Amino acid sequence: MYYGTRAVVVKSTDYRDADKLVTLFSEKEGKVKAIAKGVKKPGSSLRICVQPFAHSFLYLSRGGELDLITQGRIMDFYADIRENLGKTLYIAYVMELLDKSLLERVPMPFLYKDVLEVLEYIETRGLNFIVIRYFEMRLLIELGYKPELDVCVNCGQKFPVMNMFSLSGGGVLCEKCSEIIKPDFVLSGEALSLLKFLAKSNIRTLERLKASEGALNKIERILEKYLEYYIERKFNTKYIISDLKKSLPLTFDKG
Ligand SMILES: [Zn+2]
């Protein structure tokens, strides 16, 4: 059986002879693993379509475990991201998140739209760390792991202001309950507002956001640990990025 779908290439690895094994995040079928035949031969029209994070329209033939890509047309290649190490690394991280968190053949149309928006944003407007945090939050929401940010996860009270965060509890704790459940993070008011903003906003409203470096670092750590806790995987690209940030004077937000 054949089907056509738009898809983003999450991962692409060498496979027998001239073939590649690709993991796709497709609009119609969700995560799918497929073989792209003969793409390493010169002149293959599919070659460009199966590059990491390329966005293509593909025709596939359904197989048992692996589908077969029969034809394709590139829609967005994101040339600007590919020319910039910082952008490439962060998009590689987004792809790793997808690869490790999505179940095969479970369509996620809203998340699919989010991925395209993030790629488009980074390609045309530059690397913005808030956009990466926004994507992490969108992923958690779409996977059903939205952190509770409005009421205490233990007693359900809305006041007084929550300033503790528990990974196992799945959200914020009031002061009283944080004596019963050990919190993993202390939140500043700004960090909490930032998390709430990410959970409610869309990509177009992010540009207006102003945040201190301290609050940004805090929510980066919280989201990182939260993703690891609920997806139960470590994200290697994230560690590569942190190491690079420490050892090289890279300015990820320029260019
Ligand atoms: Zn409480």
mmCIF file of N, CA and C in Angstrom, residues 85-143:
data_model
loop_
_atom_site.group_PDB
_atom_site.id
_atom_site.type_symbol
_atom_site.label_atom_id
_atom_site.label_comp_id
_atom_site.label_asym_id
_atom_site.label_seq_id
_atom_site.Cartn_x
_atom_site.Cartn_y
_atom_site.Cartn_z
ATOM 1 N N LEU A 85 27.033 26.411 12.678
ATOM 2 C CA LEU A 85 27.243 25.310 13.627
ATOM 3 C C LEU A 85 26.264 25.371 14.807
ATOM 4 N N GLY A 86 26.099 26.555 15.362
ATOM 5 C CA GLY A 86 25.197 26.700 16.508
ATOM 6 C C GLY A 86 23.779 26.291 16.155
ATOM 7 N N LYS A 87 23.276 26.796 15.036
ATOM 8 C CA LYS A 87 21.913 26.459 14.604
ATOM 9 C C LYS A 87 21.785 24.959 14.345
ATOM 10 N N THR A 88 22.804 24.398 13.664
ATOM 11 C CA THR A 88 22.762 22.963 13.339
ATOM 12 C C THR A 88 22.696 22.122 14.606
ATOM 13 N N LEU A 89 23.514 22.487 15.606
ATOM 14 C CA LEU A 89 23.538 21.723 16.853
ATOM 15 C C LEU A 89 22.184 21.762 17.568
ATOM 16 N N TYR A 90 21.594 22.934 17.622
ATOM 17 C CA TYR A 90 20.311 23.030 18.320
ATOM 18 C C TYR A 90 19.206 22.294 17.566
ATOM 19 N N ILE A 91 19.251 22.323 16.254
ATOM 20 C CA ILE A 91 18.247 21.575 15.490
ATOM 21 C C ILE A 91 18.507 20.065 15.633
ATOM 22 N N ALA A 92 19.799 19.681 15.721
ATOM 23 C CA ALA A 92 20.121 18.269 15.963
ATOM 24 C C ALA A 92 19.533 17.834 17.315
ATOM 25 N N TYR A 93 19.566 18.745 18.271
ATOM 26 C CA TYR A 93 18.977 18.459 19.585
ATOM 27 C C TYR A 93 17.452 18.281 19.478
ATOM 28 N N VAL A 94 16.798 19.161 18.714
ATOM 29 C CA VAL A 94 15.346 19.045 18.495
ATOM 30 C C VAL A 94 15.024 17.684 17.853
ATOM 31 N N MET A 95 15.843 17.278 16.883
ATOM 32 C CA MET A 95 15.616 16.001 16.201
ATOM 33 C C MET A 95 15.835 14.827 17.164
ATOM 34 N N GLU A 96 16.842 14.955 18.033
ATOM 35 C CA GLU A 96 17.093 13.889 19.001
ATOM 36 C C GLU A 96 15.924 13.757 19.980
ATOM 37 N N LEU A 97 15.380 14.893 20.393
ATOM 38 C CA LEU A 97 14.205 14.860 21.272
ATOM 39 C C LEU A 97 13.067 14.089 20.602
ATOM 40 N N LEU A 98 12.843 14.374 19.322
ATOM 41 C CA LEU A 98 11.764 13.697 18.593
ATOM 42 C C LEU A 98 12.059 12.206 18.486
ATOM 43 N N ASP A 99 13.292 11.892 18.104
ATOM 44 C CA ASP A 99 13.668 10.500 17.904
ATOM 45 C C ASP A 99 13.450 9.675 19.170
ATOM 46 N N LYS A 100 13.811 10.246 20.320
ATOM 47 C CA LYS A 100 13.758 9.482 21.556
ATOM 48 C C LYS A 100 12.406 9.521 22.265
ATOM 49 N N SER A 101 11.539 10.435 21.870
ATOM 50 C CA SER A 101 10.285 10.542 22.614
ATOM 51 C C SER A 101 9.065 10.042 21.854
ATOM 52 N N LEU A 102 9.106 10.026 20.527
ATOM 53 C CA LEU A 102 7.895 9.673 19.781
ATOM 54 C C LEU A 102 7.740 8.175 19.621
ATOM 55 N N LEU A 103 6.498 7.739 19.652
ATOM 56 C CA LEU A 103 6.193 6.337 19.380
ATOM 57 C C LEU A 103 5.979 6.209 17.878
ATOM 58 N N GLU A 104 6.296 5.030 17.334
ATOM 59 C CA GLU A 104 6.130 4.851 15.892
ATOM 60 C C GLU A 104 4.650 4.759 15.515
ATOM 61 N N ARG A 105 4.357 5.353 14.396
ATOM 62 C CA ARG A 105 3.013 5.341 13.791
ATOM 63 C C ARG A 105 1.925 5.909 14.692
ATOM 64 N N VAL A 106 2.291 6.946 15.419
ATOM 65 C CA VAL A 106 1.282 7.693 16.175
ATOM 66 C C VAL A 106 1.310 9.118 15.627
ATOM 67 N N PRO A 107 0.338 9.483 14.790
ATOM 68 C CA PRO A 107 0.359 10.832 14.210
ATOM 69 C C PRO A 107 0.231 11.900 15.287
ATOM 70 N N MET A 108 1.021 12.974 15.161
ATOM 71 C CA MET A 108 0.950 14.083 16.109
ATOM 72 C C MET A 108 0.951 15.387 15.305
ATOM 73 N N PRO A 109 -0.194 15.700 14.698
ATOM 74 C CA PRO A 109 -0.255 16.842 13.774
ATOM 75 C C PRO A 109 0.095 18.195 14.387
ATOM 76 N N PHE A 110 -0.251 18.393 15.655
ATOM 77 C CA PHE A 110 0.064 19.692 16.271
ATOM 78 C C PHE A 110 1.570 19.832 16.492
ATOM 79 N N LEU A 111 2.172 18.739 16.947
ATOM 80 C CA LEU A 111 3.615 18.754 17.170
ATOM 81 C C LEU A 111 4.351 18.898 15.830
ATOM 82 N N TYR A 112 3.793 18.281 14.809
ATOM 83 C CA TYR A 112 4.390 18.388 13.478
ATOM 84 C C TYR A 112 4.451 19.860 13.045
ATOM 85 N N LYS A 113 3.358 20.556 13.286
ATOM 86 C CA LYS A 113 3.293 21.984 12.965
ATOM 87 C C LYS A 113 4.324 22.758 13.794
ATOM 88 N N ASP A 114 4.449 22.407 15.062
ATOM 89 C CA ASP A 114 5.428 23.065 15.941
ATOM 90 C C ASP A 114 6.856 22.893 15.413
ATOM 91 N N VAL A 115 7.171 21.681 14.967
ATOM 92 C CA VAL A 115 8.530 21.406 14.471
ATOM 93 C C VAL A 115 8.825 22.290 13.256
ATOM 94 N N LEU A 116 7.870 22.368 12.341
ATOM 95 C CA LEU A 116 8.081 23.208 11.151
ATOM 96 C C LEU A 116 8.235 24.678 11.527
ATOM 97 N N GLU A 117 7.465 25.120 12.510
ATOM 98 C CA GLU A 117 7.559 26.521 12.953
ATOM 99 C C GLU A 117 8.924 26.822 13.557
ATOM 100 N N VAL A 118 9.434 25.878 14.327
ATOM 101 C CA VAL A 118 10.744 26.068 14.956
ATOM 102 C C VAL A 118 11.843 26.104 13.887
ATOM 103 N N LEU A 119 11.791 25.173 12.936
ATOM 104 C CA LEU A 119 12.781 25.154 11.846
ATOM 105 C C LEU A 119 12.744 26.473 11.067
ATOM 106 N N GLU A 120 11.549 26.898 10.743
ATOM 107 C CA GLU A 120 11.358 28.122 9.975
ATOM 108 C C GLU A 120 11.881 29.345 10.746
ATOM 109 N N TYR A 121 11.587 29.360 12.040
ATOM 110 C CA TYR A 121 12.020 30.473 12.881
ATOM 111 C C TYR A 121 13.550 30.558 12.915
ATOM 112 N N ILE A 122 14.197 29.427 13.216
ATOM 113 C CA ILE A 122 15.662 29.415 13.347
ATOM 114 C C ILE A 122 16.314 29.725 11.984
ATOM 115 N N GLU A 123 15.717 29.223 10.925
ATOM 116 C CA GLU A 123 16.259 29.471 9.590
ATOM 117 C C GLU A 123 16.206 30.959 9.228
ATOM 118 N N THR A 124 15.082 31.584 9.486
ATOM 119 C CA THR A 124 14.898 32.944 8.986
ATOM 120 C C THR A 124 15.207 34.035 10.002
ATOM 121 N N ARG A 125 15.053 33.733 11.303
ATOM 122 C CA ARG A 125 15.226 34.800 12.289
ATOM 123 C C ARG A 125 16.411 34.591 13.215
ATOM 124 N N GLY A 126 17.076 33.470 13.106
ATOM 125 C CA GLY A 126 18.256 33.241 13.931
ATOM 126 C C GLY A 126 17.963 32.395 15.151
ATOM 127 N N LEU A 127 19.035 31.984 15.796
ATOM 128 C CA LEU A 127 18.906 31.127 16.965
ATOM 129 C C LEU A 127 18.440 31.935 18.157
ATOM 130 N N ASN A 128 17.377 31.450 18.762
ATOM 131 C CA ASN A 128 16.840 32.110 19.938
ATOM 132 C C ASN A 128 16.578 31.003 20.964
ATOM 133 N N PHE A 129 17.279 31.074 22.103
ATOM 134 C CA PHE A 129 17.176 29.982 23.070
ATOM 135 C C PHE A 129 15.759 29.796 23.587
ATOM 136 N N ILE A 130 15.007 30.911 23.654
ATOM 137 C CA ILE A 130 13.619 30.823 24.116
ATOM 138 C C ILE A 130 12.812 29.890 23.195
ATOM 139 N N VAL A 131 13.139 29.920 21.905
ATOM 140 C CA VAL A 131 12.413 29.082 20.943
ATOM 141 C C VAL A 131 12.686 27.598 21.223
ATOM 142 N N ILE A 132 13.921 27.295 21.633
ATOM 143 C CA ILE A 132 14.256 25.905 21.974
ATOM 144 C C ILE A 132 13.499 25.480 23.243
ATOM 145 N N ARG A 133 13.465 26.377 24.240
ATOM 146 C CA ARG A 133 12.708 26.075 25.468
ATOM 147 C C ARG A 133 11.225 25.920 25.142
ATOM 148 N N TYR A 134 10.737 26.781 24.270
ATOM 149 C CA TYR A 134 9.339 26.711 23.843
ATOM 150 C C TYR A 134 9.056 25.346 23.224
ATOM 151 N N PHE A 135 9.979 24.870 22.386
ATOM 152 C CA PHE A 135 9.762 23.576 21.745
ATOM 153 C C PHE A 135 9.753 22.450 22.784
ATOM 154 N N GLU A 136 10.648 22.530 23.771
ATOM 155 C CA GLU A 136 10.656 21.498 24.822
ATOM 156 C C GLU A 136 9.295 21.460 25.532
ATOM 157 N N MET A 137 8.768 22.654 25.813
ATOM 158 C CA MET A 137 7.471 22.709 26.492
ATOM 159 C C MET A 137 6.366 22.161 25.594
ATOM 160 N N ARG A 138 6.394 22.523 24.308
ATOM 161 C CA ARG A 138 5.384 22.019 23.361
ATOM 162 C C ARG A 138 5.435 20.489 23.298
ATOM 163 N N LEU A 139 6.632 19.951 23.277
ATOM 164 C CA LEU A 139 6.796 18.497 23.215
ATOM 165 C C LEU A 139 6.183 17.844 24.456
ATOM 166 N N LEU A 140 6.503 18.399 25.628
ATOM 167 C CA LEU A 140 5.946 17.849 26.868
ATOM 168 C C LEU A 140 4.420 17.897 26.859
ATOM 169 N N ILE A 141 3.871 19.010 26.396
ATOM 170 C CA ILE A 141 2.417 19.150 26.357
ATOM 171 C C ILE A 141 1.810 18.118 25.407
ATOM 172 N N GLU A 142 2.396 17.986 24.214
ATOM 173 C CA GLU A 142 1.854 17.053 23.218
ATOM 174 C C GLU A 142 1.993 15.593 23.652
ATOM 175 N N LEU A 143 3.000 15.301 24.463
ATOM 176 C CA LEU A 143 3.183 13.926 24.932
ATOM 177 C C LEU A 143 2.334 13.634 26.180
#
